[in-house]
Amino acid sequence: MDTPDNWRKSSYSGPGDGDSCVEIANSPTHIAIRDSKTPAGATITFPAGAFTPFIEALKPAHSTVTDFARFRG
């Protein structure tokens, strides 16, 4: 995936300029994640179909967060 130009802060990163800022960008085929404090640093890139299962695996069993699919575009 080429470096996307549509990076946006995740609404799940916390309020304001908090310590846990995550940015997400998507293309038709991939989704990328990076730390907003170091935008020139490494990114994690997933095929679009693998992103939701990845997020589901990270969520605690009691979580009510179900809105991650909206990052797919």
Coordinates of C-alpha atoms in Angstrom, one line a residue:
M1 CA 0.0 0.0 0.0
D2 CA 1.4 3.4 -0.9
T3 CA 1.5 6.0 1.8
P4 CA -2.2 7.1 2.0
D5 CA -3.0 10.8 2.2
N6 CA -6.3 10.3 4.1
W7 CA -4.9 9.8 7.6
R8 CA -7.4 10.7 10.3
K9 CA -7.4 10.4 14.1
S10 CA -9.4 7.5 15.4
S11 CA -12.3 8.5 17.5
Y12 CA -11.2 5.8 20.0
S13 CA -7.9 7.5 20.6
G14 CA -9.1 9.5 23.5
P15 CA -10.0 13.2 23.8
G16 CA -7.8 16.2 22.8
D17 CA -4.1 15.6 22.4
G18 CA -3.9 12.6 24.7
D19 CA -1.1 10.1 24.8
S20 CA -2.9 7.4 22.8
C21 CA -3.4 8.9 19.4
V22 CA -3.9 6.5 16.6
E23 CA -4.5 7.5 13.0
I24 CA -6.1 5.3 10.5
A25 CA -6.2 5.5 6.7
N26 CA -7.8 3.3 4.2
S27 CA -7.7 2.5 0.5
P28 CA -10.1 0.2 -1.3
T29 CA -8.0 -2.8 -0.5
H30 CA -6.0 -2.0 2.7
I31 CA -6.3 -0.2 6.1
A32 CA -3.2 1.3 7.7
I33 CA -2.7 2.4 11.4
R34 CA 0.1 4.6 12.7
D35 CA 1.0 6.5 15.9
S36 CA 0.1 10.2 15.3
K37 CA 3.0 11.4 17.4
T38 CA 5.4 9.8 15.0
P39 CA 3.7 10.0 11.6
A40 CA 7.0 9.3 9.7
G41 CA 7.4 6.1 11.7
A42 CA 6.2 2.6 11.1
T43 CA 2.7 1.7 10.1
I44 CA 0.7 -1.5 10.4
T45 CA -1.2 -2.3 7.2
F46 CA -3.9 -4.9 6.9
P47 CA -5.9 -6.2 3.9
A48 CA -9.3 -4.7 4.3
G49 CA -10.9 -8.1 5.1
A50 CA -8.5 -8.8 8.0
F51 CA -8.9 -5.5 9.8
T52 CA -12.3 -6.2 11.5
P53 CA -11.2 -9.7 12.7
F54 CA -8.0 -8.1 14.1
I55 CA -10.0 -5.4 16.0
E56 CA -12.5 -8.0 17.3
A57 CA -9.6 -10.1 18.7
L58 CA -8.3 -7.0 20.6
K59 CA -11.6 -6.1 22.2
P60 CA -12.3 -7.3 25.7
A61 CA -15.1 -9.8 26.1
H62 CA -17.3 -7.2 27.8
S63 CA -16.7 -4.4 25.3
T64 CA -19.7 -2.6 23.7
V65 CA -17.6 -1.0 21.0
T66 CA -18.9 -2.1 17.6
D67 CA -18.1 0.8 15.4
F68 CA -14.7 -0.1 14.0
A69 CA -16.2 -1.2 10.6
R70 CA -16.8 2.5 9.8
F71 CA -13.0 2.9 9.1
R72 CA -13.4 0.6 6.1
G73 CA -14.7 3.6 4.1

